[in-house]
GROMACS .gro file of N, CA and C in nm:
model
  246
    1MET      N    1   0.046  -3.764  -1.762
    1MET     CA    2   0.118  -3.640  -1.761
    1MET      C    3   0.233  -3.672  -1.815
    2ILE      N    4   0.333  -3.766  -1.762
    2ILE     CA    5   0.468  -3.809  -1.813
    2ILE      C    6   0.434  -3.870  -1.975
    3ALA      N    7   0.395  -3.894  -2.025
    3ALA     CA    8   0.369  -3.980  -2.173
    3ALA      C    9   0.344  -3.813  -2.269
    4GLU      N   10   0.272  -3.704  -2.158
    4GLU     CA   11   0.269  -3.609  -2.248
    4GLU      C   12   0.395  -3.518  -2.226
    5ARG      N   13   0.490  -3.520  -2.216
    5ARG     CA   14   0.625  -3.459  -2.199
    5ARG      C   15   0.765  -3.563  -2.267
    6GLY      N   16   0.673  -3.667  -2.317
    6GLY     CA   17   0.731  -3.757  -2.416
    6GLY      C   18   0.851  -3.823  -2.345
    7LEU      N   19   0.876  -3.874  -2.174
    7LEU     CA   20   0.909  -3.920  -2.115
    7LEU      C   21   0.834  -4.036  -2.060
    8ASP      N   22   0.894  -4.132  -2.040
    8ASP     CA   23   0.879  -4.267  -1.962
    8ASP      C   24   0.911  -4.305  -1.817
    9LEU      N   25   0.829  -4.271  -1.734
    9LEU     CA   26   0.899  -4.278  -1.567
    9LEU      C   27   0.992  -4.378  -1.561
   10ALA      N   28   0.939  -4.520  -1.579
   10ALA     CA   29   1.067  -4.617  -1.568
   10ALA      C   30   1.227  -4.575  -1.636
   11ASP      N   31   1.207  -4.451  -1.697
   11ASP     CA   32   1.345  -4.421  -1.715
   11ASP      C   33   1.431  -4.323  -1.623
   12ALA      N   34   1.320  -4.291  -1.507
   12ALA     CA   35   1.374  -4.231  -1.430
   12ALA      C   36   1.513  -4.254  -1.319
   13LYS      N   37   1.507  -4.403  -1.330
   13LYS     CA   38   1.621  -4.456  -1.253
   13LYS      C   39   1.736  -4.486  -1.329
   14GLN      N   40   1.757  -4.400  -1.431
   14GLN     CA   41   1.862  -4.403  -1.501
   14GLN      C   42   1.959  -4.285  -1.442
   15VAL      N   43   1.882  -4.220  -1.418
   15VAL     CA   44   1.931  -4.064  -1.351
   15VAL      C   45   2.058  -4.126  -1.277
   16PHE      N   46   2.007  -4.191  -1.176
   16PHE     CA   47   2.120  -4.233  -1.026
   16PHE      C   48   2.221  -4.291  -1.067
   17SER      N   49   2.238  -4.384  -1.218
   17SER     CA   50   2.332  -4.451  -1.275
   17SER      C   51   2.443  -4.366  -1.292
   18GLY      N   52   2.422  -4.219  -1.322
   18GLY     CA   53   2.564  -4.140  -1.359
   18GLY      C   54   2.572  -4.027  -1.295
   19PHE      N   55   2.598  -3.910  -1.345
   19PHE     CA   56   2.615  -3.785  -1.231
   19PHE      C   57   2.527  -3.721  -1.247
   20TYR      N   58   2.499  -3.710  -1.118
   20TYR     CA   59   2.341  -3.623  -1.079
   20TYR      C   60   2.363  -3.557  -0.970
   21LEU      N   61   2.257  -3.438  -0.954
   21LEU     CA   62   2.283  -3.306  -0.861
   21LEU      C   63   2.128  -3.351  -0.779
   22SER      N   64   2.145  -3.325  -0.652
   22SER     CA   65   2.045  -3.372  -0.583
   22SER      C   66   2.013  -3.220  -0.460
   23ARG      N   67   1.873  -3.196  -0.413
   23ARG     CA   68   1.903  -3.111  -0.312
   23ARG      C   69   1.742  -3.111  -0.229
   24ALA      N   70   1.733  -3.126  -0.168
   24ALA     CA   71   1.565  -3.124  -0.078
   24ALA      C   72   1.490  -3.031  -0.110
   25ASP      N   73   1.320  -3.087  -0.137
   25ASP     CA   74   1.236  -3.042  -0.196
   25ASP      C   75   1.148  -2.965  -0.060
   26THR      N   76   1.226  -2.875  -0.003
   26THR     CA   77   1.174  -2.843   0.153
   26THR      C   78   1.018  -2.745   0.091
   27LYS      N   79   0.993  -2.711  -0.003
   27LYS     CA   80   0.874  -2.623  -0.007
   27LYS      C   81   0.778  -2.734  -0.088
   28HIS      N   82   0.770  -2.858  -0.113
   28HIS     CA   83   0.667  -2.948  -0.141
   28HIS      C   84   0.688  -3.057  -0.065
   29SER      N   85   0.797  -3.085   0.050
   29SER     CA   86   0.799  -3.196   0.121
   29SER      C   87   0.631  -3.225   0.239
   30GLY      N   88   0.620  -3.152   0.284
   30GLY     CA   89   0.498  -3.179   0.395
   30GLY      C   90   0.531  -3.283   0.461
   31GLU      N   91   0.447  -3.348   0.473
   31GLU     CA   92   0.447  -3.526   0.568
   31GLU      C   93   0.574  -3.617   0.510
   32GLU      N   94   0.605  -3.561   0.391
   32GLU     CA   95   0.703  -3.686   0.356
   32GLU      C   96   0.820  -3.610   0.280
   33GLN      N   97   0.977  -3.666   0.352
   33GLN     CA   98   1.096  -3.607   0.240
   33GLN      C   99   1.065  -3.635   0.095
   34ARG      N  100   1.115  -3.505   0.006
   34ARG     CA  101   1.094  -3.493  -0.114
   34ARG      C  102   1.258  -3.476  -0.148
   35THR      N  103   1.300  -3.531  -0.263
   35THR     CA  104   1.412  -3.480  -0.317
   35THR      C  105   1.385  -3.432  -0.449
   36ILE      N  106   1.461  -3.328  -0.509
   36ILE     CA  107   1.454  -3.299  -0.662
   36ILE      C  108   1.636  -3.290  -0.714
   37THR      N  109   1.619  -3.412  -0.809
   37THR     CA  110   1.724  -3.455  -0.874
   37THR      C  111   1.763  -3.414  -1.018
   38VAL      N  112   1.879  -3.379  -1.034
   38VAL     CA  113   1.899  -3.368  -1.200
   38VAL      C  114   2.000  -3.419  -1.241
   39GLY      N  115   1.970  -3.480  -1.359
   39GLY     CA  116   2.056  -3.593  -1.438
   39GLY      C  117   2.009  -3.626  -1.545
   40MET      N  118   2.096  -3.745  -1.633
   40MET     CA  119   2.078  -3.739  -1.758
   40MET      C  120   1.983  -3.909  -1.768
   41ILE      N  121   1.915  -3.940  -1.880
   41ILE     CA  122   1.858  -4.015  -1.889
   41ILE      C  123   1.888  -4.068  -2.090
   42ASN      N  124   1.892  -4.202  -2.102
   42ASN     CA  125   1.943  -4.202  -2.233
   42ASN      C  126   2.025  -4.138  -2.309
   43ASP      N  127   2.138  -4.113  -2.200
   43ASP     CA  128   2.264  -4.014  -2.253
   43ASP      C  129   2.231  -3.916  -2.350
   44GLU      N  130   2.132  -3.893  -2.313
   44GLU     CA  131   2.131  -3.730  -2.391
   44GLU      C  132   1.983  -3.634  -2.338
   45VAL      N  133   1.922  -3.672  -2.249
   45VAL     CA  134   1.832  -3.578  -2.237
   45VAL      C  135   1.857  -3.571  -2.081
   46VAL      N  136   1.853  -3.436  -2.033
   46VAL     CA  137   1.885  -3.371  -1.911
   46VAL      C  138   1.705  -3.355  -1.843
   47VAL      N  139   1.717  -3.445  -1.728
   47VAL     CA  140   1.576  -3.446  -1.668
   47VAL      C  141   1.576  -3.380  -1.535
   48ILE      N  142   1.467  -3.375  -1.480
   48ILE     CA  143   1.456  -3.324  -1.320
   48ILE      C  144   1.347  -3.448  -1.282
   49VAL      N  145   1.423  -3.463  -1.155
   49VAL     CA  146   1.330  -3.571  -1.123
   49VAL      C  147   1.260  -3.569  -0.977
   50VAL      N  148   1.157  -3.543  -0.930
   50VAL     CA  149   1.127  -3.565  -0.807
   50VAL      C  150   1.076  -3.726  -0.712
   51TRP      N  151   1.154  -3.689  -0.596
   51TRP     CA  152   1.106  -3.857  -0.557
   51TRP      C  153   1.140  -3.851  -0.395
   52THR      N  154   1.103  -3.943  -0.301
   52THR     CA  155   1.084  -3.975  -0.172
   52THR      C  156   1.133  -4.091  -0.163
   53PRO      N  157   1.234  -4.091  -0.064
   53PRO     CA  158   1.264  -4.220  -0.036
   53PRO      C  159   1.162  -4.334   0.034
   54ARG      N  160   1.122  -4.468   0.017
   54ARG     CA  161   1.047  -4.543   0.074
   54ARG      C  162   1.114  -4.694   0.057
   55GLU      N  163   1.160  -4.724   0.185
   55GLU     CA  164   1.248  -4.870   0.259
   55GLU      C  165   1.393  -4.851   0.171
   56ASN      N  166   1.439  -4.911   0.100
   56ASN     CA  167   1.586  -4.907   0.026
   56ASN      C  168   1.551  -4.871  -0.119
   57GLU      N  169   1.430  -4.805  -0.133
   57GLU     CA  170   1.438  -4.765  -0.295
   57GLU      C  171   1.411  -4.632  -0.299
   58ARG      N  172   1.366  -4.581  -0.410
   58ARG     CA  173   1.334  -4.426  -0.472
   58ARG      C  174   1.169  -4.470  -0.530
   59ARG      N  175   1.114  -4.347  -0.465
   59ARG     CA  176   0.963  -4.351  -0.538
   59ARG      C  177   0.945  -4.229  -0.579
   60ILE      N  178   0.976  -4.254  -0.746
   60ILE     CA  179   0.976  -4.133  -0.820
   60ILE      C  180   0.782  -4.098  -0.850
   61ILE      N  181   0.807  -3.937  -0.808
   61ILE     CA  182   0.696  -3.871  -0.782
   61ILE      C  183   0.653  -3.806  -0.959
   62THR      N  184   0.751  -3.752  -1.008
   62THR     CA  185   0.734  -3.707  -1.126
   62THR      C  186   0.864  -3.703  -1.193
   63MET      N  187   0.850  -3.650  -1.310
   63MET     CA  188   0.992  -3.628  -1.417
   63MET      C  189   0.929  -3.535  -1.505
   64TRP      N  190   1.044  -3.401  -1.574
   64TRP     CA  191   0.989  -3.351  -1.677
   64TRP      C  192   1.158  -3.274  -1.755
   65LYS      N  193   1.150  -3.267  -1.826
   65LYS     CA  194   1.285  -3.207  -1.945
   65LYS      C  195   1.348  -3.113  -1.851
   66ALA      N  196   1.472  -3.110  -1.829
   66ALA     CA  197   1.491  -2.950  -1.789
   66ALA      C  198   1.507  -2.878  -1.839
   67ASN      N  199   1.485  -2.744  -1.816
   67ASN     CA  200   1.510  -2.647  -1.912
   67ASN      C  201   1.629  -2.564  -1.971
   68GLU      N  202   1.638  -2.467  -2.029
   68GLU     CA  203   1.794  -2.423  -2.050
   68GLU      C  204   1.885  -2.373  -1.935
   69LYS      N  205   1.846  -2.342  -1.851
   69LYS     CA  206   1.901  -2.312  -1.735
   69LYS      C  207   1.948  -2.398  -1.649
   70GLU      N  208   1.848  -2.517  -1.609
   70GLU     CA  209   1.832  -2.618  -1.501
   70GLU      C  210   2.001  -2.702  -1.639
   71ARG      N  211   1.991  -2.736  -1.764
   71ARG     CA  212   2.074  -2.816  -1.802
   71ARG      C  213   2.185  -2.753  -1.834
   72GLN      N  214   2.196  -2.597  -1.816
   72GLN     CA  215   2.325  -2.510  -1.802
   72GLN      C  216   2.390  -2.559  -1.680
   73LYS      N  217   2.331  -2.562  -1.591
   73LYS     CA  218   2.396  -2.560  -1.444
   73LYS      C  219   2.423  -2.685  -1.421
   74TYR      N  220   2.370  -2.809  -1.472
   74TYR     CA  221   2.393  -2.957  -1.459
   74TYR      C  222   2.516  -2.958  -1.579
   75TYR      N  223   2.560  -2.903  -1.656
   75TYR     CA  224   2.639  -2.947  -1.742
   75TYR      C  225   2.805  -2.881  -1.668
   76GLU      N  226   2.788  -2.754  -1.651
   76GLU     CA  227   2.856  -2.675  -1.562
   76GLU      C  228   2.929  -2.760  -1.447
   77GLN      N  229   2.818  -2.820  -1.376
   77GLN     CA  230   2.876  -2.890  -1.253
   77GLN      C  231   2.956  -3.027  -1.302
   78ARG      N  232   2.914  -3.114  -1.397
   78ARG     CA  233   2.943  -3.192  -1.446
   78ARG      C  234   3.100  -3.221  -1.522
   79ASP      N  235   3.079  -3.090  -1.591
   79ASP     CA  236   3.206  -3.102  -1.631
   79ASP      C  237   3.331  -2.998  -1.575
   80ARG      N  238   3.314  -2.982  -1.459
   80ARG     CA  239   3.383  -2.902  -1.347
   80ARG      C  240   3.521  -2.969  -1.369
   81PRO      N  241   3.646  -2.956  -1.360
   81PRO     CA  242   3.755  -3.019  -1.338
   81PRO      C  243   3.747  -3.050  -1.145
   82GLY      N  244   3.790  -3.177  -1.123
   82GLY     CA  245   3.833  -3.202  -0.992
   82GLY      C  246   3.756  -3.290  -0.926
   0.00000   0.00000   0.00000
């Protein structure tokens, strides 16, 4: 599924090395805590990553390219002064 989206799940960790926004995924968390994070990979592609904490790591569940509205919100927050 990830390959069909033109993404490599191994790249998802790049999101956490730059500016990113996260929120709890209360709709899909169920038994495990899930988080939705928007950030950038390869210094050019804004993506959405869904992940869950596992010990001292993040287990990536899925990732997809952000839509126009999601990209706009990301850039507004990233480029906000202060």
